[in-house]
Coordinates of C-alpha atoms and ligand atoms in Angstrom, one line a residue:
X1 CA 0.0 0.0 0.0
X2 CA 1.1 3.4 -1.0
X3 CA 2.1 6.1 2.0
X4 CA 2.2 9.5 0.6
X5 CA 4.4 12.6 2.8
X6 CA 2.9 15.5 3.1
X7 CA 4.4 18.4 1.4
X8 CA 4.0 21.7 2.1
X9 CA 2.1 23.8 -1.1
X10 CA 4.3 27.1 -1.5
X11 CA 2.4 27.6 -5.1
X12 CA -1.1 27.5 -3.0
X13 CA 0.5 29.9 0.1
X14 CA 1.1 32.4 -2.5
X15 CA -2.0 32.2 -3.9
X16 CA -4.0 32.6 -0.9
X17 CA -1.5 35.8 0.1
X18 CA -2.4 37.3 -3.3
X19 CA -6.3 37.0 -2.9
X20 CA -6.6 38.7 0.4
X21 CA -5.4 42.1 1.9
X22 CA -4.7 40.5 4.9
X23 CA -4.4 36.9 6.4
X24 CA -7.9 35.1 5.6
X25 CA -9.7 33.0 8.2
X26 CA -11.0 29.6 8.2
X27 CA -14.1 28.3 9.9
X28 CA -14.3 24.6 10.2
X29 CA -17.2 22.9 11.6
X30 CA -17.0 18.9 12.3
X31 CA -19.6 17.0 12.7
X32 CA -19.4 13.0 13.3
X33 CA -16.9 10.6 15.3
X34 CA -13.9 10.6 17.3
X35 CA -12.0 10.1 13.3
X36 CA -14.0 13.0 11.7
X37 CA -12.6 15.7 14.5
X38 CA -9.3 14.1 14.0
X39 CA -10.2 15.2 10.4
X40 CA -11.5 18.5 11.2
X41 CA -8.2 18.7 13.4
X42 CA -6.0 17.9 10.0
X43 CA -8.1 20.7 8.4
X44 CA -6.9 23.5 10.2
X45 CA -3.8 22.4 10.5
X46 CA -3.3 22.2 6.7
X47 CA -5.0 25.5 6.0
X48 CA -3.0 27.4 8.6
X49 CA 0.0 25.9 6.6
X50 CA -1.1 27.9 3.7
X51 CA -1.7 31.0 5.4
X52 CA -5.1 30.9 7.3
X53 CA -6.0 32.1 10.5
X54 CA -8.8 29.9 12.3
X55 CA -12.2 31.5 13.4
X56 CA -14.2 30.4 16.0
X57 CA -17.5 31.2 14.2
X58 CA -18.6 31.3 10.8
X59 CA -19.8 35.0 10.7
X60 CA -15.7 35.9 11.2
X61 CA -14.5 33.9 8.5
X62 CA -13.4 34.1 4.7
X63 CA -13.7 30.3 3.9
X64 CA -16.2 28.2 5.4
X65 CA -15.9 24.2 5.5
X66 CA -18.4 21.5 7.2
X67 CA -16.8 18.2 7.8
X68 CA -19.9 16.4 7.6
X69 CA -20.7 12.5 9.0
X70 CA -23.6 10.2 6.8
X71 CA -23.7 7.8 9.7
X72 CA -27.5 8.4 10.2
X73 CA -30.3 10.7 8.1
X74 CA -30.6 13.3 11.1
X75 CA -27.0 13.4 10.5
X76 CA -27.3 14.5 7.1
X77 CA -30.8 16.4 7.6
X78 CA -28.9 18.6 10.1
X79 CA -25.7 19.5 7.7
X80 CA -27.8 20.0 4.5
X81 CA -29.8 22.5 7.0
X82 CA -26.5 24.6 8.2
X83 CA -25.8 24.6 4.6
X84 CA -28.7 26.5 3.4
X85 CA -28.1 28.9 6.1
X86 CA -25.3 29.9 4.6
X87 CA -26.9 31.4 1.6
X88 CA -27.4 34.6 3.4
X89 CA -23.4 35.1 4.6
X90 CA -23.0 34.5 0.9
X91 CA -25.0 37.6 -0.2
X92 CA -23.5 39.7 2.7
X93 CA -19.7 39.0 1.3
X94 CA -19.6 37.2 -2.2
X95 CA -15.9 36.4 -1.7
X96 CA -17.1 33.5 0.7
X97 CA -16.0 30.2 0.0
X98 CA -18.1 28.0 1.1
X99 CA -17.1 23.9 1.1
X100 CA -18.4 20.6 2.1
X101 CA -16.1 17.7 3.1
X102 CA -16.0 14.7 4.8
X103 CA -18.1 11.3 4.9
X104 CA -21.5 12.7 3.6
X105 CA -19.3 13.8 0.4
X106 CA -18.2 10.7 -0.7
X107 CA -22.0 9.8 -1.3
X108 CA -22.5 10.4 -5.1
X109 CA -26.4 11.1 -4.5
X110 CA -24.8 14.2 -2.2
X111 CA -22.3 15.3 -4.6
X112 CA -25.6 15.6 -7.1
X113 CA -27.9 17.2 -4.7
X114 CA -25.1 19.9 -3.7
X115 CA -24.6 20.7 -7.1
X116 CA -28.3 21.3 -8.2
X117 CA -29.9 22.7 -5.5
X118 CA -27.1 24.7 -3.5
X119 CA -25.2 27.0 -5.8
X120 CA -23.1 29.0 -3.4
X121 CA -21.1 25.9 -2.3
X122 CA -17.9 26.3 -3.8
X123 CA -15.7 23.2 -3.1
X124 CA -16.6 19.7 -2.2
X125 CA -13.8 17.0 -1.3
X126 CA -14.3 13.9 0.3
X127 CA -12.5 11.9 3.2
X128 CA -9.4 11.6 1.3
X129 CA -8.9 15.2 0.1
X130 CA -7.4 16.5 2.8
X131 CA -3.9 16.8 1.9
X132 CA -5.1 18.0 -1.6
X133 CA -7.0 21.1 0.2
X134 CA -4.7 23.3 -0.8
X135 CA -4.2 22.3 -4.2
X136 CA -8.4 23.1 -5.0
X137 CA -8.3 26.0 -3.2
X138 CA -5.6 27.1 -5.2
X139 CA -8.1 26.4 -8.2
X140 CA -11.1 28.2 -7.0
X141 CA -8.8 31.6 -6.3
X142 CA -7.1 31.0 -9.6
X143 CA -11.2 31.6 -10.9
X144 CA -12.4 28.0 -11.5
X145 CA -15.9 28.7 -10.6
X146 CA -16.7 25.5 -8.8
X147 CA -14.9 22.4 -7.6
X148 CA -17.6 19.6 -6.4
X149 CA -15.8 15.9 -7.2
X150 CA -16.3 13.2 -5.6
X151 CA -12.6 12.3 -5.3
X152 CA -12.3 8.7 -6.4
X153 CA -11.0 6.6 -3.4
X154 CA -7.4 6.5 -3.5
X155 CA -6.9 3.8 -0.6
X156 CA -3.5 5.7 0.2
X157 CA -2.0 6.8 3.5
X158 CA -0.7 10.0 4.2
X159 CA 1.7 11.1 6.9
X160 CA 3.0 14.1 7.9
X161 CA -0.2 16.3 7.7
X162 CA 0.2 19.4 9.7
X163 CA -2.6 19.6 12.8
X164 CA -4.0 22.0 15.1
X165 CA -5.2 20.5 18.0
X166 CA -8.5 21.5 20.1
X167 CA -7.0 20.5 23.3
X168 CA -3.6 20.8 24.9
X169 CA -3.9 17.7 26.8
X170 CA -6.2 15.1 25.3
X171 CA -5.6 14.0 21.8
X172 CA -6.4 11.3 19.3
X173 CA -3.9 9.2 17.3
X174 CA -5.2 7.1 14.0
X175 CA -3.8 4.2 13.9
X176 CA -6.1 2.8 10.9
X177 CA -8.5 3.9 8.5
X178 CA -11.4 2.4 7.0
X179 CA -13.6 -0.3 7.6
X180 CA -13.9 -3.8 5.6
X181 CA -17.0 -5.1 8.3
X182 CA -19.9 -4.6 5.9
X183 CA -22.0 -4.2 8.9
X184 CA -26.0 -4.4 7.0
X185 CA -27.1 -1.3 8.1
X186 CA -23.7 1.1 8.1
X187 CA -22.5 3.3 5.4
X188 CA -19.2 3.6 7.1
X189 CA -17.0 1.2 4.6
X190 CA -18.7 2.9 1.6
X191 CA -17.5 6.2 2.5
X192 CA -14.2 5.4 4.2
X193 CA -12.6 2.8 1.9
X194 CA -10.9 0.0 2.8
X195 CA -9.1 -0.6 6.3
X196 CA -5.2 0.6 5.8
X197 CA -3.3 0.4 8.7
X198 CA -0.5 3.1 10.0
X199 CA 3.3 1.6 10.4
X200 CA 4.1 1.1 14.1
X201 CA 7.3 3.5 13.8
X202 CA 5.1 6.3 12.9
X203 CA 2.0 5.8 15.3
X204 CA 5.2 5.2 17.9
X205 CA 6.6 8.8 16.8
X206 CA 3.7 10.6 17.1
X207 CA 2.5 9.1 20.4
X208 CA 6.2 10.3 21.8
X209 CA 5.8 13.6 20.1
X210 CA 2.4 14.0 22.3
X211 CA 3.5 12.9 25.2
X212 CA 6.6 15.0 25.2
X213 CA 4.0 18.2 24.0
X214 CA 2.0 17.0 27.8
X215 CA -1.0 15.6 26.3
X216 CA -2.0 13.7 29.1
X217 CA -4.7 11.6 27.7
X218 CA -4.4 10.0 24.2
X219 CA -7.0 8.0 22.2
X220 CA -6.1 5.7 19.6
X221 CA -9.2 5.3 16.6
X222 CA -9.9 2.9 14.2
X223 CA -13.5 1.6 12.8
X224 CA -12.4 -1.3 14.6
X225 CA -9.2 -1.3 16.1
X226 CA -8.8 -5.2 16.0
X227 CA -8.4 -5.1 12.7
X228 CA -5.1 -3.0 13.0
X229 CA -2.0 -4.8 11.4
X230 CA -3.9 -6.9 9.0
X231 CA -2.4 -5.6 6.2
X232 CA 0.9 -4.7 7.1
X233 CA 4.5 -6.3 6.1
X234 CA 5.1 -7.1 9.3
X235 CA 3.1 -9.4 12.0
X236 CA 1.8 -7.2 14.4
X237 CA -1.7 -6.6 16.1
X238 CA -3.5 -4.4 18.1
X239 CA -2.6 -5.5 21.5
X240 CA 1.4 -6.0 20.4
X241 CA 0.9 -2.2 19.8
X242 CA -0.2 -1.3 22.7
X243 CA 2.5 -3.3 24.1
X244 CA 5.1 -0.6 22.1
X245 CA 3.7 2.6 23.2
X246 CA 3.5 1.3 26.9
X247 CA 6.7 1.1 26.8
X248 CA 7.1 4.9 26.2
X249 CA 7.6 6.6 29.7
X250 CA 5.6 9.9 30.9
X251 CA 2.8 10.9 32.3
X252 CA -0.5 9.8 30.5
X253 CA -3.1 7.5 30.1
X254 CA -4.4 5.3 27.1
X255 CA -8.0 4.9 25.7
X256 CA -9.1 3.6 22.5
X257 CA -11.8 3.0 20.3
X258 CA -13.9 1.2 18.8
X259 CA -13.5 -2.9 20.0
X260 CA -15.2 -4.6 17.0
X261 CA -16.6 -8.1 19.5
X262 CA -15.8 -10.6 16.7
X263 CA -12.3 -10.0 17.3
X264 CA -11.7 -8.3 20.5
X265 CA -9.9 -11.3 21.9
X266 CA -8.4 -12.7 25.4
X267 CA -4.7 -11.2 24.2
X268 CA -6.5 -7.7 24.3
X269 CA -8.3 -8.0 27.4
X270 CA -4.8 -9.1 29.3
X271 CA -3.1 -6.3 27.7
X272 CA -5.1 -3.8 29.2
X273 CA -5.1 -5.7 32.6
X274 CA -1.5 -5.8 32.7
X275 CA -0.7 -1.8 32.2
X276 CA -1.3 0.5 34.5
X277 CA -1.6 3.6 31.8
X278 CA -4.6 1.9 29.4
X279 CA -7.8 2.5 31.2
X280 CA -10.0 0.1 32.4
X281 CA -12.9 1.3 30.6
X282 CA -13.8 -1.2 27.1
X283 CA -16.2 0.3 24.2
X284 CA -17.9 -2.8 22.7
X285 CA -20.4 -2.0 20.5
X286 CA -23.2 -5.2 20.9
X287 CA -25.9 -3.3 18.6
X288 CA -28.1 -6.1 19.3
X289 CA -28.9 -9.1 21.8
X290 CA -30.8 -11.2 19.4
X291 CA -28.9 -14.1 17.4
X292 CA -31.0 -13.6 14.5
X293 CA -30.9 -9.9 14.6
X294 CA -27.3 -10.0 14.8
X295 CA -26.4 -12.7 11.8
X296 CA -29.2 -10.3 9.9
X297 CA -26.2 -7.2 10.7
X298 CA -23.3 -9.5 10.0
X299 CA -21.7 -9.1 12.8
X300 CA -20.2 -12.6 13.4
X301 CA -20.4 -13.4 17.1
X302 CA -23.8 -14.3 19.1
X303 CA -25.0 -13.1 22.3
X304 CA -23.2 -15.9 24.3
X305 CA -19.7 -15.3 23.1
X306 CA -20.4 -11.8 23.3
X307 CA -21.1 -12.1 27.5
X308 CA -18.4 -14.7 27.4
X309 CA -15.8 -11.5 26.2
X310 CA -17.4 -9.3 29.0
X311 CA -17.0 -12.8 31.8
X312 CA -13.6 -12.8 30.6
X313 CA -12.6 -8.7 30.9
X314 CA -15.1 -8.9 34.5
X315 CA -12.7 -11.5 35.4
X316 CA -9.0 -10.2 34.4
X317 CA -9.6 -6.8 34.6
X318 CA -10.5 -5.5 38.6
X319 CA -12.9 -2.3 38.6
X320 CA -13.5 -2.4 34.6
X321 CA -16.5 -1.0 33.1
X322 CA -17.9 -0.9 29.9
X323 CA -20.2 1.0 27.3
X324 CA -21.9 -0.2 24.0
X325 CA -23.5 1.3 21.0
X326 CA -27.7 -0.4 20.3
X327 CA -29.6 -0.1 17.7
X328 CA -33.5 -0.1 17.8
X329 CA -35.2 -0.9 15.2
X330 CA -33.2 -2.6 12.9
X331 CA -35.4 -4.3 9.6
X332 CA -37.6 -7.0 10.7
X333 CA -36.3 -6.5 14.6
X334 CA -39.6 -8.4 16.6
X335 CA -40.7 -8.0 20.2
X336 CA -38.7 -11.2 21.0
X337 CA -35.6 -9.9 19.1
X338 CA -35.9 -6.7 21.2
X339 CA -36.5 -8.5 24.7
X340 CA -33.0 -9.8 24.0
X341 CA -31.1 -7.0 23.9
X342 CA -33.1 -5.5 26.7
X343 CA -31.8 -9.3 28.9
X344 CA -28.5 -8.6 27.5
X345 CA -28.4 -5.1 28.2
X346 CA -29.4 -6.4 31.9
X347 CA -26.8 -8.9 32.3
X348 CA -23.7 -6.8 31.6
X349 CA -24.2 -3.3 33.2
X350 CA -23.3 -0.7 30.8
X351 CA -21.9 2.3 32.8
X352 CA -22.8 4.2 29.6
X353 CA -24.8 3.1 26.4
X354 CA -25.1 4.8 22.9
X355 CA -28.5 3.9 21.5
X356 CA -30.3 4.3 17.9
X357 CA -33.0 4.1 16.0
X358 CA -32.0 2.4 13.1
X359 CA -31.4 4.7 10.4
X360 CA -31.6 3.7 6.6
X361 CA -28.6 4.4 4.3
X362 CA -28.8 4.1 0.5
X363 CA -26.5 1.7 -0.5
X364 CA -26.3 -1.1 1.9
X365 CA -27.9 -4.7 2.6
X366 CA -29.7 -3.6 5.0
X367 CA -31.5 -0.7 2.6
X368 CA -33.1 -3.4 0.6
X369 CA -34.8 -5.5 3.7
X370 CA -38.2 -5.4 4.9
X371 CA -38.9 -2.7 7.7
X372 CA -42.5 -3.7 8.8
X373 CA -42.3 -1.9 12.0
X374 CA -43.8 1.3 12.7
X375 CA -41.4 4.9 13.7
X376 CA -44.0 4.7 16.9
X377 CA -43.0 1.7 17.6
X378 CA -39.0 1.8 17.5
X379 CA -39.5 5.4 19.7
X380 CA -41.3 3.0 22.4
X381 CA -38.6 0.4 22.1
X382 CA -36.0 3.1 22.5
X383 CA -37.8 4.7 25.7
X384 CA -38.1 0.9 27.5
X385 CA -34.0 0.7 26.4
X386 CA -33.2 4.1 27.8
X387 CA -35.1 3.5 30.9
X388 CA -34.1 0.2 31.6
X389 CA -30.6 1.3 31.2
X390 CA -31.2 3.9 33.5
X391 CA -32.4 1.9 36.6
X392 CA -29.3 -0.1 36.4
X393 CA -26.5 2.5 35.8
X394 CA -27.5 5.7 38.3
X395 CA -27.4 2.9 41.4
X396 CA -24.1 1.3 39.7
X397 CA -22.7 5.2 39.0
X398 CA -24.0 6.2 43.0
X399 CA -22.3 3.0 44.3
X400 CA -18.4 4.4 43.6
X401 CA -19.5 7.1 46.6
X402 CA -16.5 6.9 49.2
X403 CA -13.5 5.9 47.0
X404 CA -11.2 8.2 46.1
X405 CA -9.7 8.7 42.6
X406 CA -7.5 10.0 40.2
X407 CA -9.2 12.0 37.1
X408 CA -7.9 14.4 34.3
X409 CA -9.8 17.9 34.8
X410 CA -11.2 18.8 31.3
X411 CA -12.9 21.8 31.9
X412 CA -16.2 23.4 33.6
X413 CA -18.9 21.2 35.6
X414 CA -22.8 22.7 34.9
X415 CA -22.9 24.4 38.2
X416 CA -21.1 27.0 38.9
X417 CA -18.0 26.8 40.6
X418 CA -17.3 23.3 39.9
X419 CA -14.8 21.6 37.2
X420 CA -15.5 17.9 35.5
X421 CA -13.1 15.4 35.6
X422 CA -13.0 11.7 33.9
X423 CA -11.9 9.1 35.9
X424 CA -10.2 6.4 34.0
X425 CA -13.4 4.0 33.9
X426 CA -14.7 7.3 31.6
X427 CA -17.3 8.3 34.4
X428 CA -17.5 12.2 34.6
X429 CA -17.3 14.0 38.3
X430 CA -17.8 17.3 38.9
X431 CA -16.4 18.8 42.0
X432 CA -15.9 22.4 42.8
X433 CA -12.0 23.6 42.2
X434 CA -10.4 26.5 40.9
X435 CA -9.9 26.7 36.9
X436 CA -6.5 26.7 37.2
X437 CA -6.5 23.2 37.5
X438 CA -8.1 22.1 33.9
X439 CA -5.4 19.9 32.0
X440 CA -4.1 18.5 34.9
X441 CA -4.8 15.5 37.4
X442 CA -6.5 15.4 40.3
X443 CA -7.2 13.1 43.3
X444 CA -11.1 13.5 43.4
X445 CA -13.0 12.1 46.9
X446 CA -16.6 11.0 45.5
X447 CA -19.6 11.9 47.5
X448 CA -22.3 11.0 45.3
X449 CA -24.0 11.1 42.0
X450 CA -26.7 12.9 40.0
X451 CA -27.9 10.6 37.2
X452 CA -25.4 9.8 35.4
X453 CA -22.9 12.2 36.6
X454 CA -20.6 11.9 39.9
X455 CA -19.8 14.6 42.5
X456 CA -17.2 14.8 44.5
X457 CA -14.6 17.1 46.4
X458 CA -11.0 17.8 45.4
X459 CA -8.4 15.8 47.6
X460 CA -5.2 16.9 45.9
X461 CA -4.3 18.6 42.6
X462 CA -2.2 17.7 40.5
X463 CA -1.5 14.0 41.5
X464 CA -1.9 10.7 40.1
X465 CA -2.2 7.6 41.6
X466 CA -2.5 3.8 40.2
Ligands
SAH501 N1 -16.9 1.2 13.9 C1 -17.7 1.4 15.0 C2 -18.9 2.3 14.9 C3 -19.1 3.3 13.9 S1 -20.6 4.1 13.7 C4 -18.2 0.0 15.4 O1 -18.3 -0.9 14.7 O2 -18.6 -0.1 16.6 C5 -21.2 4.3 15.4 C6 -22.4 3.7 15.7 O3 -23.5 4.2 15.0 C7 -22.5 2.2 15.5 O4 -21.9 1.4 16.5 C8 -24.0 1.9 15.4 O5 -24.6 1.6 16.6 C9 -24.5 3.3 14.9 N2 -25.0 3.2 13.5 C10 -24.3 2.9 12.4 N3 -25.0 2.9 11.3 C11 -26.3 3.1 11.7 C12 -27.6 3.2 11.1 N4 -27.7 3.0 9.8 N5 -28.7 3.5 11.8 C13 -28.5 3.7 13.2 N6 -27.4 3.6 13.8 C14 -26.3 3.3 13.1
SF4_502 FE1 -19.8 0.3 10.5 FE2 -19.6 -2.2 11.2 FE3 -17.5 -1.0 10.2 FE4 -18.4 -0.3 12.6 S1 -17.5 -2.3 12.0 S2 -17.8 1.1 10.9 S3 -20.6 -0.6 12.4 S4 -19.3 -1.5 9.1
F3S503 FE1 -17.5 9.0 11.4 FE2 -19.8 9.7 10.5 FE3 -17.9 9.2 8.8 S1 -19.4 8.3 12.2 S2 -16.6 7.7 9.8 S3 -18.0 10.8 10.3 S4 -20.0 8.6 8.6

């Protein structure tokens, strides 16, 4: 597989000096996963590279660009909406360049839609354009009126890409891109390509290059993060790499996502007992509790081995917790299908759980099935899910009162006064502390819970224990 460098595009600098009297700004708006921020991230990085300054809201800004997800319609609905919002900023200042990039515009129907009914969007680039940014840009100053391609998918990897973070202390690292699951009902593999995996040495570099910047908590992302290696020269997999960047000293912690359960294996779960820096929280997506449901999504593992994983993790892995994505709904889901996830939802205790409604995306299997139930019906499903789930976490969350703990302060708590902090398990506290102390660790004493959310009082900043 082919692994492209960035270069730096001196021909584009210049041309963005000569359009504007002083140094443009950029407004980028993300709008899906963990991976499409990392994108958004990229994105500002590459056009301050050619001369942008970055605005915090699009009113302030020369070039506009939405980083858009397709993983659900509401998704979409909500982008194509901002979109045509923009029509009047256009009239105000015709030198707006307006683009739309991302997962949504890898979707040929999109590409179509955007180019009939939305006439002051000026570029459109898909997941694979970022590196090229600077190159159309370049195009539309030189007075090509439009650019809207759906870039073909290259299926390349690029390294190097300059990056402006959001946060000083928490970061994500790629270490694959893609997905080759055909999941029925997800889009994901149609707009992202096929899974290509980064080289150890330079997943390695940048996790010392964070580290060494103070990021204190780091996130590795991938579709499915089992599937890391599979395509590489050499024989590595997910939890050997984790193995290499626990071996890098400093001052951090390690999370990742997302587990795909058909391959999230013993060798993983050991891993993260065995170091101290990855957190004992575990992101596996079920979707479903029903056998049939879940051969229907292609998912390749039943219910049983799927609670036989979380036995296992319960097991090896003191204090762990876990969360899970559901879908309601999903074509020619029963009653008795949906009792099933609601036993298995019981049986494991989510500390957290992403839920929904099953969304239909042109394109895949699962577009073609039957889908006899009503919208009525899936919203009733979802409300017994969401209270069920409910009962069991606030007493689970409310339980934890007493301990003490170490959490990384990331910013303000809802009440006033107070900060949040994430404990390692990925629970939230808020206690009330100074705001001097966001970035950094803390020993938190917890005191309680509302819902979902911990309380707590500070015992010591800066400190970390475990
Ligand atoms: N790669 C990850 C998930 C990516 S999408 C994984 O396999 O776990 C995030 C979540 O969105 C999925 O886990 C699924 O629960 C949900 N999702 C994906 N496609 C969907 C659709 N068509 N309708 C409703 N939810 C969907
Ligand atoms: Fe979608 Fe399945 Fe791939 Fe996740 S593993 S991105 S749900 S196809
Ligand atoms: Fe992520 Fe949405 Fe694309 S979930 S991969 S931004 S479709």
């Amino acid at each position: 597989m082919e692994t492209l460098t960035y270069t730096h595009n001196a021909a584009a600098a210049a041309a963005v000096a000569a359009a504007y009297d002083a140094p443009p700004m950029a407004y980028v708006r993300s709008y899906g996963c963990q991976q499409n921020f990392n994108d958004g991230e990229k994105l500002r990085g590459v056009l301050q590279d050619i001369g942008f300054g970055i605005a915090d809201a699009p009113e302030q800004a020369d070039l506009i660009l939405f980083n858009t997800c397709a993983v659900r319609e509401h998704a979409e609905q909500r982008v194509f909406g901002n979109i045509g919002a923009l029509k009047k900023l256009k009239e105000q200042n015709p030198r707006l360049i307006i683009g739309v990039c991302g997962c949504m515009a890898q979707q040929p129907q999109v590409v179509e839609k955007l180019k009939a009914s939305y006439p002051y969007v000026d570029l459109v680039f898909g997941v694979d354009g970022i590196d090229r940014l600077p190159a159309l840009l370049a195009r539309r100053l030189g007075g090509a009126r439009r650019c809207l391609e759906r870039p073909a998918e290259r299926g390349a990897l690029v390294e190097g890409v300059p990056i402006r973070r959001d946060s000083g202390f928490r970061a994500w690292l790629p270490v694959m891109y893609g997905c080759d699951n055909f999941c029925t009902y997800c889009i994901v593999p149609y707009v992202r390509g096929r899974e290509r995996s980064r080289a150890p040495a330079d997943i390695l570099a940048e996790f010392r290059a964070l580290v060494a910047a103070g990021y204190k908590e780091i996130t590795l992302l991938g579709q499915n993060v089992n599937s890391y290696g599979k395509n590489l020269p050499q024989p590595v997999d997910f939890a050997d790499l984790l193995e290499l960047l626990c071996t890098v000293p400093g001052d951090y912690r390690l999370r990742f996502m997302t587990s795909h359960p058909k391959d999230a294996g013993k060798k993983l779960i050991d891993t993260v007992a065995r170091h101290p820096q990855l957190c004992k929280h575990l992101h596996l997506p079920v979707q479903a509790g029903s056998d049939r449901v879940l051969a229907a999504m292609n998912r390749h593992y039943t219910a049983r081995q799927y609670l036989e994983l979380i036995d296992y993790a319960k097991k090896t892995i003191p204090g762990v917790t876990f969360s899970s994505d559901i879908i309601v709904g999903f074509p020619s889901e029963t009653e008795e299908d949906f009792q099933k996830t609601l036993e298995l939802v019981k049986t494991v205790g989510y500390m957290q759980l992403f839920t929904f409604i099953y969304s239909k995306r042109t394109g895949t299997k699962a577009a073609q099935m039957p889908d006899p139930a009503t919208h009525a019906e899936k919203a009733g499903r979802m409300a017994r899910l969401l209270k069920l789930q409910e009962e069991a976490s606030f007493p689970a969350v409310a339980a934890l009162a007493g301990q003490d703990v170490t959490v990384l302060v990331e910013g303000a708590g809802r009440r006033p006064g107070t900060l949040d902090g994430r404990l390692d398990n990925n629970l939230v506290v808020e206690f009330p502390a100074p705001e001097s102390l966001v970035g950094q660790w803390a020993r938190v004493h917890l005191t309680g819970a509302r819902a979902a959310l911990l309380t707590g009082e500070l015992v010591q900043q800066n400190r970390k224990d475990d």
